[in-house]
Amino acid sequence: MVKPHVPGPPLFLQAETTGTSLWYDRAVMIGWDTGGRYEVAFPESGDDRLAEALASAGALVTFDGFRLDLPFLKQHSPHLPLPEHQIDLRTLMRRKYGAAKTPSAKEHRGERAPNLWYGYRAGDPGALRRLIENNHAAIQRLKAMWRDCAGQPAHQTPPLSSRYLDLWIAQAGAPTPLFTYDRLRLDPNLRVVGIDLTGSETRPSGWCLLEGARAETRRIKTDDEMLARIADAAPAIVSLDSPLSLPAGRLRVDDRDPTRAQFGINRECERVLRRRGVGVYPPLLPSMQALTTRGIALADHIRRMGFPVIEGFPGAAQDILGIPRKKASVEYLRDGLTRFGVMGEFRQGRVSHDELDAITVAIVGLFYIAGRYEALGDEQEGCLIVPDLRESAEIMIQ
C-alpha cells in the first residue's frame, strides 16, 4: 500500500484555466481545501488567502499538478510560498492501481472549465456557479484518493453552501471584454477572404468574405468556384486554413518520399505551437496529405492571380482571442466572433462550424494587415500567421 506521509495538514488544490497552453492561456480560478474548509480565489483579484494557506500547509496535493496546476501558479504568482512537500496523486494512484485503472487528467478535471469561464465572461453568472461546483467536486475527489492511498475509510462530503457560492461569485468581479475589431483601426471597406479548406472537392469548405467587419459566409466545394469568387471580391489578402508548404528538405507530400525519414512530417511552425501547448496536426500526417496538397496548389493559383496569400490556423487564433474552439462549443464560437465585432447573417441564422472557422481565419488576415501578428516558422518553409494582442506588437519570426 502507498501511504503518503507529510509533516502537517495537506492542502488540496486545483486550478481552473482557459486551456493547457502556458503561452496563451491563464489560470482564472483556484480552489483549495485545507482542514476541511473549501476556499476559492481569483488570481486577478489580488487575494492573498491562498498564499497564507500555502505558507501553513504541510504538503501541497494535486492531480497531475506538476504538469498543469503548478506551472500556471508559478507563472501568475512566482513568489507563492509553495510547501516543500508536493504530492501528485496521479503518480500515487498509478503505483497502487496501475495506469489502466487510474483516471486521466481529462477524466478527473473534465473539459468544461474553459467553456464555463467563457460563459461567465459572456454575462452568465450561473456558468461561474457551475465552475465553482465542479472545482469543489474535483477537490473532493482529490481528498477521496488521498484517503484511499492512505488506507483510510471513505466518508460522505456535505454539499457546497449556496451562500458561499454567492460570495465567491460576487468576488470574481465583472466579465472582461474580448479584444475587438475596432482596436485594429482598419479601413471599413477593406476586403479579406478566409477559407477553411477541406482535403477534397467532394466535401464543402467554409468560405468567408469580410468587408470591414461584415462577414458573408457560405460553403463551397470546388476550387474553380473559390477562384471565381476571389476574382470577383478582389480582396487585399486571402487567408487559408491549410498547410501551404512542406517541411524543409521534403521533396513531396506522400510517404514514399525518400527524404521522409530524414526530414519528418512537421514544420518549424508546428513545433513552435506544440512548445506553446497548442494542439496542431502535422501537415504530412497521412490523413492531412490531401489537404496539404490541395492547399499548396490553391495558394499557388491565387498568387498567380495577383492576390497575396497567408496561412492561418483558426484553432490557434481562437485560443489567442479567448474564444472556445468549435469542438468545445459552436454557439460560444459564434458568440465570440460576434463579441469581437463581426457582423452578418451568421449571428442569427444557421451556420456551419466550417463557416465560423472561415470567419476566424479571415480575422487572422485582418491582424496581418494591421501589423499585429506573429509569424511562426522560418522563411525557408514559410510562416504560419497568428494574431498578436500585445499593445507593442511587432512583426516577429520565431
Coordinates of C-alpha atoms in Angstrom, one line a residue:
M1 CA 0.0 0.0 0.0
V2 CA 1.2 3.5 -0.8
K3 CA 0.9 5.6 2.3
P4 CA 1.8 9.3 1.9
H5 CA 3.5 10.9 5.0
V6 CA 3.5 14.7 5.4
P7 CA 4.7 16.9 8.3
G8 CA 1.5 18.8 8.6
P9 CA -2.1 19.2 7.2
P10 CA -2.2 18.8 3.4
L11 CA -3.7 21.4 1.2
F12 CA -5.7 20.0 -1.8
L13 CA -5.6 22.3 -4.8
Q14 CA -7.0 22.5 -8.3
A15 CA -6.5 25.5 -10.7
E16 CA -9.1 26.1 -13.4
T17 CA -7.5 27.5 -16.6
T18 CA -8.7 28.7 -20.0
G19 CA -6.7 25.9 -21.6
T20 CA -3.4 24.0 -21.3
S21 CA -1.1 26.4 -23.1
L22 CA 1.2 28.4 -20.7
W23 CA 1.8 30.8 -23.6
Y24 CA -1.8 31.7 -24.5
D25 CA -3.9 30.5 -21.5
R26 CA -4.1 31.5 -17.9
A27 CA -5.4 30.4 -14.5
V28 CA -8.8 32.1 -13.9
M29 CA -9.8 30.4 -10.6
I30 CA -8.1 28.4 -7.9
G31 CA -9.9 26.2 -5.4
W32 CA -8.3 24.6 -2.4
D33 CA -9.3 22.7 0.8
T34 CA -7.3 22.5 4.0
G35 CA -8.6 21.2 7.3
G36 CA -12.0 20.5 5.7
R37 CA -12.5 24.1 4.6
Y38 CA -13.0 24.8 0.9
E39 CA -11.9 28.2 -0.5
V40 CA -11.8 29.9 -3.9
A41 CA -9.7 32.7 -5.2
F42 CA -9.4 34.5 -8.5
P43 CA -5.8 35.3 -9.4
E44 CA -6.7 38.8 -10.9
S45 CA -8.4 39.9 -7.6
G46 CA -5.1 40.3 -5.7
D47 CA -6.5 37.9 -2.9
D48 CA -3.7 36.7 -0.6
R49 CA -5.7 34.0 1.2
L50 CA -4.1 31.3 -1.0
A51 CA -0.6 32.5 -0.1
E52 CA -1.5 32.3 3.6
A53 CA -2.9 28.8 3.3
L54 CA 0.1 27.6 1.4
A55 CA 2.5 29.0 3.9
S56 CA 0.9 27.0 6.7
A57 CA 0.3 23.7 4.7
G58 CA 2.3 20.6 5.4
A59 CA 2.1 19.5 1.8
L60 CA 0.5 20.6 -1.5
V61 CA -1.6 17.8 -3.0
T62 CA -2.8 17.9 -6.7
F63 CA -3.7 15.6 -9.5
D64 CA -1.2 15.9 -12.4
G65 CA -0.3 19.2 -10.8
F66 CA 3.4 19.1 -11.8
R67 CA 2.2 19.4 -15.4
L68 CA -0.9 21.5 -15.1
D69 CA -1.6 23.4 -11.8
L70 CA 1.9 24.3 -10.6
P71 CA 3.2 25.8 -13.9
F72 CA 0.2 28.1 -14.1
L73 CA 0.5 29.0 -10.4
K74 CA 4.2 29.8 -10.8
Q75 CA 3.6 31.8 -14.0
H76 CA 1.0 34.0 -12.4
S77 CA 2.4 34.3 -8.9
P78 CA 6.1 33.3 -8.9
H79 CA 6.6 34.2 -5.3
L80 CA 3.8 32.0 -3.8
P81 CA 5.2 30.1 -0.8
L82 CA 4.8 26.6 -2.1
P83 CA 5.3 23.8 0.5
E84 CA 8.5 21.8 0.3
H85 CA 6.4 18.6 0.1
Q86 CA 4.4 18.4 -3.1
I87 CA 2.4 15.3 -3.9
D88 CA 0.9 14.3 -7.3
L89 CA -2.0 11.9 -6.6
R90 CA -2.0 10.7 -10.2
T91 CA 1.5 9.2 -9.5
L92 CA 0.4 7.6 -6.3
M93 CA -2.7 6.1 -7.8
R94 CA -0.7 4.7 -10.7
R95 CA 1.6 3.0 -8.3
K96 CA -1.3 1.5 -6.4
Y97 CA -3.7 0.5 -9.2
G98 CA -1.6 0.7 -12.4
A99 CA -2.1 3.1 -15.3
A100 CA -5.2 1.4 -16.8
K101 CA -7.2 1.9 -13.6
T102 CA -6.0 5.5 -12.8
P103 CA -8.2 8.3 -14.2
S104 CA -6.5 10.6 -16.8
A105 CA -6.2 14.3 -16.1
K106 CA -9.1 14.9 -18.6
E107 CA -11.3 12.4 -16.8
H108 CA -10.5 13.9 -13.4
R109 CA -10.9 17.5 -14.4
G110 CA -13.4 17.3 -17.2
E111 CA -13.2 19.7 -20.2
R112 CA -15.8 22.2 -19.2
A113 CA -13.7 24.8 -17.4
P114 CA -12.8 27.0 -20.4
N115 CA -16.4 27.0 -21.6
L116 CA -17.8 27.8 -18.2
W117 CA -15.4 30.7 -17.7
Y118 CA -16.2 32.0 -21.2
G119 CA -19.9 31.7 -20.4
Y120 CA -19.3 33.8 -17.2
R121 CA -17.4 36.4 -19.2
A122 CA -20.3 36.5 -21.7
G123 CA -22.6 37.5 -18.9
D124 CA -23.9 34.3 -17.4
P125 CA -23.2 34.2 -13.6
G126 CA -24.7 30.7 -13.5
A127 CA -21.7 29.5 -15.5
L128 CA -19.4 30.6 -12.8
R129 CA -21.5 28.9 -10.2
R130 CA -21.2 25.6 -12.1
L131 CA -17.4 26.1 -12.5
I132 CA -17.1 26.5 -8.7
E133 CA -19.3 23.5 -8.1
N134 CA -17.2 21.4 -10.5
N135 CA -14.0 22.6 -8.8
H136 CA -15.3 21.7 -5.4
A137 CA -16.3 18.2 -6.6
A138 CA -12.9 17.7 -8.1
I139 CA -11.2 18.6 -4.9
Q140 CA -13.5 16.2 -3.0
R141 CA -12.2 13.5 -5.4
L142 CA -8.7 14.5 -4.5
K143 CA -9.4 14.0 -0.9
A144 CA -11.0 10.6 -1.5
M145 CA -8.0 9.5 -3.5
W146 CA -5.8 10.7 -0.6
R147 CA -7.7 8.6 1.9
D148 CA -7.6 5.7 -0.5
C149 CA -3.8 5.9 -0.8
A150 CA -3.5 6.2 3.0
G151 CA -5.8 3.3 3.7
Q152 CA -8.4 5.4 5.4
P153 CA -12.2 4.8 5.1
A154 CA -14.2 6.9 2.7
H155 CA -16.8 9.4 4.1
Q156 CA -19.6 11.5 2.8
T157 CA -18.9 15.1 1.8
P158 CA -21.6 17.7 2.6
P159 CA -22.8 19.8 -0.4
L160 CA -21.3 23.2 -1.1
S161 CA -23.2 26.0 0.6
S162 CA -25.2 28.2 -1.7
R163 CA -24.4 31.2 0.5
Y164 CA -20.7 30.8 0.0
L165 CA -21.2 30.3 -3.8
D166 CA -22.9 33.7 -3.9
L167 CA -20.0 35.4 -2.0
W168 CA -17.4 33.9 -4.4
I169 CA -19.3 34.9 -7.5
A170 CA -19.5 38.5 -6.2
Q171 CA -15.8 38.4 -5.5
A172 CA -15.0 37.4 -9.1
G173 CA -15.9 40.8 -10.5
A174 CA -17.4 41.8 -13.8
P175 CA -16.6 39.9 -17.0
T176 CA -13.7 41.4 -19.0
P177 CA -14.3 42.2 -22.7
L178 CA -12.6 40.4 -25.5
F179 CA -10.2 42.1 -28.0
T180 CA -12.4 43.8 -30.5
Y181 CA -12.3 44.6 -34.2
D182 CA -12.4 48.4 -33.5
R183 CA -8.9 48.2 -31.9
L184 CA -7.4 47.2 -35.3
R185 CA -8.3 50.6 -36.8
L186 CA -8.6 49.3 -40.3
D187 CA -10.3 50.7 -43.4
P188 CA -14.0 49.8 -43.1
N189 CA -14.0 48.9 -46.8
L190 CA -11.1 46.5 -46.6
R191 CA -11.8 43.1 -48.0
V192 CA -10.3 39.8 -46.8
V193 CA -11.2 36.3 -47.8
G194 CA -10.9 33.4 -45.4
I195 CA -11.1 29.8 -46.4
D196 CA -11.4 26.8 -44.1
L197 CA -10.2 24.3 -46.7
T198 CA -11.1 20.6 -46.8
G199 CA -8.9 17.9 -48.4
S200 CA -11.3 17.1 -51.2
E201 CA -13.7 18.9 -53.6
T202 CA -16.3 16.4 -52.7
R203 CA -16.6 18.0 -49.2
P204 CA -17.6 21.6 -48.9
S205 CA -15.1 24.1 -47.5
G206 CA -16.0 27.1 -45.3
W207 CA -15.8 30.4 -47.1
C208 CA -15.9 34.0 -45.7
L209 CA -15.7 37.4 -47.4
L210 CA -15.0 40.0 -44.7
E211 CA -15.7 43.6 -45.9
G212 CA -14.8 45.7 -43.0
A213 CA -16.5 44.0 -40.0
R214 CA -19.3 42.4 -42.1
A215 CA -19.0 38.7 -42.9
E216 CA -20.6 36.9 -45.8
T217 CA -20.2 33.2 -45.5
R218 CA -21.1 30.1 -47.5
R219 CA -19.9 26.5 -48.1
I220 CA -18.1 25.9 -51.4
K221 CA -16.9 22.6 -52.9
T222 CA -14.8 23.3 -55.9
D223 CA -11.5 25.2 -56.4
D224 CA -12.9 26.8 -59.6
E225 CA -15.8 28.4 -57.6
M226 CA -13.4 29.6 -54.9
L227 CA -11.1 31.1 -57.5
A228 CA -14.0 32.8 -59.3
R229 CA -15.3 34.3 -56.1
I230 CA -11.8 35.5 -55.1
A231 CA -11.6 37.2 -58.5
D232 CA -15.0 38.9 -58.0
A233 CA -14.2 40.0 -54.5
A234 CA -10.6 41.3 -55.3
P235 CA -9.5 41.1 -51.6
A236 CA -6.5 42.7 -50.1
I237 CA -5.4 39.3 -48.9
V238 CA -6.5 35.6 -48.8
S239 CA -6.1 33.7 -45.6
L240 CA -6.1 29.9 -45.9
D241 CA -6.6 27.4 -43.2
S242 CA -4.4 24.7 -44.7
P243 CA -0.7 23.9 -44.6
L244 CA 0.9 25.8 -47.5
S245 CA 4.4 24.3 -47.6
L246 CA 6.4 21.2 -46.9
P247 CA 8.9 20.7 -44.1
A248 CA 12.3 21.9 -45.1
G249 CA 14.1 19.1 -47.0
R250 CA 11.0 17.2 -48.0
L251 CA 10.5 16.6 -51.8
R252 CA 6.9 15.6 -51.9
V253 CA 3.8 15.1 -49.7
D254 CA 3.3 11.3 -49.7
D255 CA 5.1 8.7 -47.5
R256 CA 7.1 7.3 -50.5
D257 CA 9.2 10.5 -50.4
P258 CA 12.8 9.2 -49.9
T259 CA 13.5 12.1 -47.6
R260 CA 10.7 11.3 -45.1
A261 CA 12.8 9.6 -42.5
Q262 CA 15.4 12.4 -42.5
F263 CA 13.1 15.4 -42.5
G264 CA 9.9 14.2 -40.9
I265 CA 6.4 15.4 -41.2
N266 CA 6.4 18.6 -39.2
R267 CA 7.5 22.1 -40.0
E268 CA 9.0 24.6 -37.5
C269 CA 5.7 26.4 -37.0
E270 CA 4.0 23.2 -35.8
R271 CA 6.9 22.6 -33.4
V272 CA 6.6 26.2 -32.0
L273 CA 2.9 25.8 -31.4
R274 CA 3.4 22.5 -29.6
R275 CA 6.0 24.0 -27.4
R276 CA 3.4 26.6 -26.5
G277 CA 0.8 23.9 -25.6
V278 CA -1.4 24.4 -28.7
G279 CA -2.5 21.2 -30.4
V280 CA -1.9 21.1 -34.2
Y281 CA -1.7 18.2 -36.7
P282 CA 1.5 17.6 -38.7
P283 CA 1.0 18.7 -42.3
L284 CA 2.3 15.4 -43.7
L285 CA 0.3 13.0 -41.5
P286 CA -1.4 10.6 -43.8
S287 CA -4.8 12.0 -43.0
M288 CA -3.5 15.5 -43.8
Q289 CA -1.7 14.8 -47.0
A290 CA -4.7 15.5 -49.3
L291 CA -5.4 18.8 -47.6
T292 CA -1.7 19.9 -47.8
T293 CA -1.6 19.0 -51.5
R294 CA -4.8 20.9 -52.2
G295 CA -3.8 23.9 -50.1
I296 CA -0.3 24.3 -51.8
A297 CA -1.9 24.1 -55.3
L298 CA -4.7 26.5 -54.5
A299 CA -2.4 29.1 -52.8
D300 CA -0.1 29.0 -55.9
H301 CA -3.1 29.6 -58.2
I302 CA -4.4 32.5 -56.1
R303 CA -0.9 34.2 -56.0
R304 CA -0.6 33.9 -59.8
M305 CA -4.0 35.8 -59.9
G306 CA -2.2 38.6 -58.1
F307 CA -3.6 38.2 -54.6
P308 CA -1.3 37.7 -51.6
V309 CA -1.9 34.5 -49.5
I310 CA -1.1 33.8 -45.9
E311 CA -1.5 30.6 -43.9
G312 CA -3.7 30.9 -40.8
F313 CA -4.9 28.4 -38.2
P314 CA -8.3 29.1 -36.7
G315 CA -7.7 27.0 -33.6
A316 CA -4.6 28.9 -32.5
A317 CA -6.3 32.3 -33.3
Q318 CA -9.4 31.3 -31.2
D319 CA -7.1 30.3 -28.3
I320 CA -5.3 33.7 -28.5
L321 CA -8.5 35.7 -28.8
G322 CA -10.1 33.7 -25.8
I323 CA -12.8 32.2 -27.9
P324 CA -13.8 28.5 -27.5
R325 CA -12.9 26.3 -30.4
K326 CA -15.8 24.6 -32.4
K327 CA -15.1 21.3 -30.8
A328 CA -15.9 22.8 -27.4
S329 CA -19.0 24.9 -28.4
V330 CA -20.1 26.1 -31.8
E331 CA -22.5 28.5 -30.1
Y332 CA -19.7 30.1 -27.9
L333 CA -17.6 30.3 -31.1
R334 CA -20.4 32.2 -32.8
D335 CA -20.8 34.4 -29.7
G336 CA -17.1 35.1 -29.5
L337 CA -16.9 36.2 -33.1
T338 CA -19.9 38.4 -32.5
R339 CA -18.3 40.0 -29.4
F340 CA -15.1 40.5 -31.5
G341 CA -17.3 42.8 -33.6
V342 CA -18.0 40.7 -36.7
M343 CA -21.5 41.4 -38.2
G344 CA -23.5 39.4 -40.7
E345 CA -26.3 36.8 -41.0
F346 CA -24.2 34.1 -39.2
R347 CA -25.1 35.8 -35.9
Q348 CA -28.8 34.8 -36.2
G349 CA -29.2 32.2 -38.9
R350 CA -27.9 28.7 -39.4
V351 CA -24.2 28.5 -39.9
S352 CA -21.8 25.6 -40.1
H353 CA -18.6 25.3 -38.0
D354 CA -16.6 25.4 -41.2
E355 CA -18.0 28.9 -41.9
L356 CA -17.2 30.1 -38.4
D357 CA -13.6 28.8 -38.8
A358 CA -13.5 30.7 -42.2
I359 CA -14.5 33.9 -40.4
T360 CA -11.8 33.2 -37.9
V361 CA -9.1 32.7 -40.5
A362 CA -10.3 35.9 -42.3
I363 CA -9.8 37.7 -39.0
V364 CA -6.2 36.4 -39.0
G365 CA -5.9 38.3 -42.3
L366 CA -7.1 41.5 -40.6
F367 CA -4.4 41.2 -37.9
Y368 CA -1.8 40.6 -40.6
I369 CA -2.8 43.8 -42.4
A370 CA -2.9 45.7 -39.2
G371 CA 0.7 44.6 -38.4
R372 CA -0.5 42.9 -35.2
Y373 CA 0.7 39.4 -35.9
E374 CA 3.4 36.9 -35.2
A375 CA 4.9 34.8 -37.9
L376 CA 5.7 31.3 -36.7
G377 CA 8.2 29.2 -38.6
D378 CA 11.1 30.2 -40.9
E379 CA 11.5 31.9 -44.2
Q380 CA 12.5 28.7 -46.0
E381 CA 9.3 26.8 -45.1
G382 CA 7.1 29.9 -45.0
C383 CA 5.4 31.1 -41.8
L384 CA 2.1 30.4 -40.1
I385 CA 0.4 33.7 -39.0
V386 CA -1.2 34.1 -35.6
P387 CA -2.7 37.3 -34.0
D388 CA -0.6 39.2 -31.5
L389 CA -2.7 41.0 -28.9
R390 CA 0.2 42.8 -27.2
E391 CA -0.1 46.6 -27.3
S392 CA 3.5 46.8 -28.6
A393 CA 3.0 44.0 -31.1
E394 CA 5.8 43.8 -33.6
I395 CA 6.2 41.6 -36.7
M396 CA 8.2 38.6 -35.4
I397 CA 9.6 35.5 -36.8
Q398 CA 10.1 32.7 -34.3

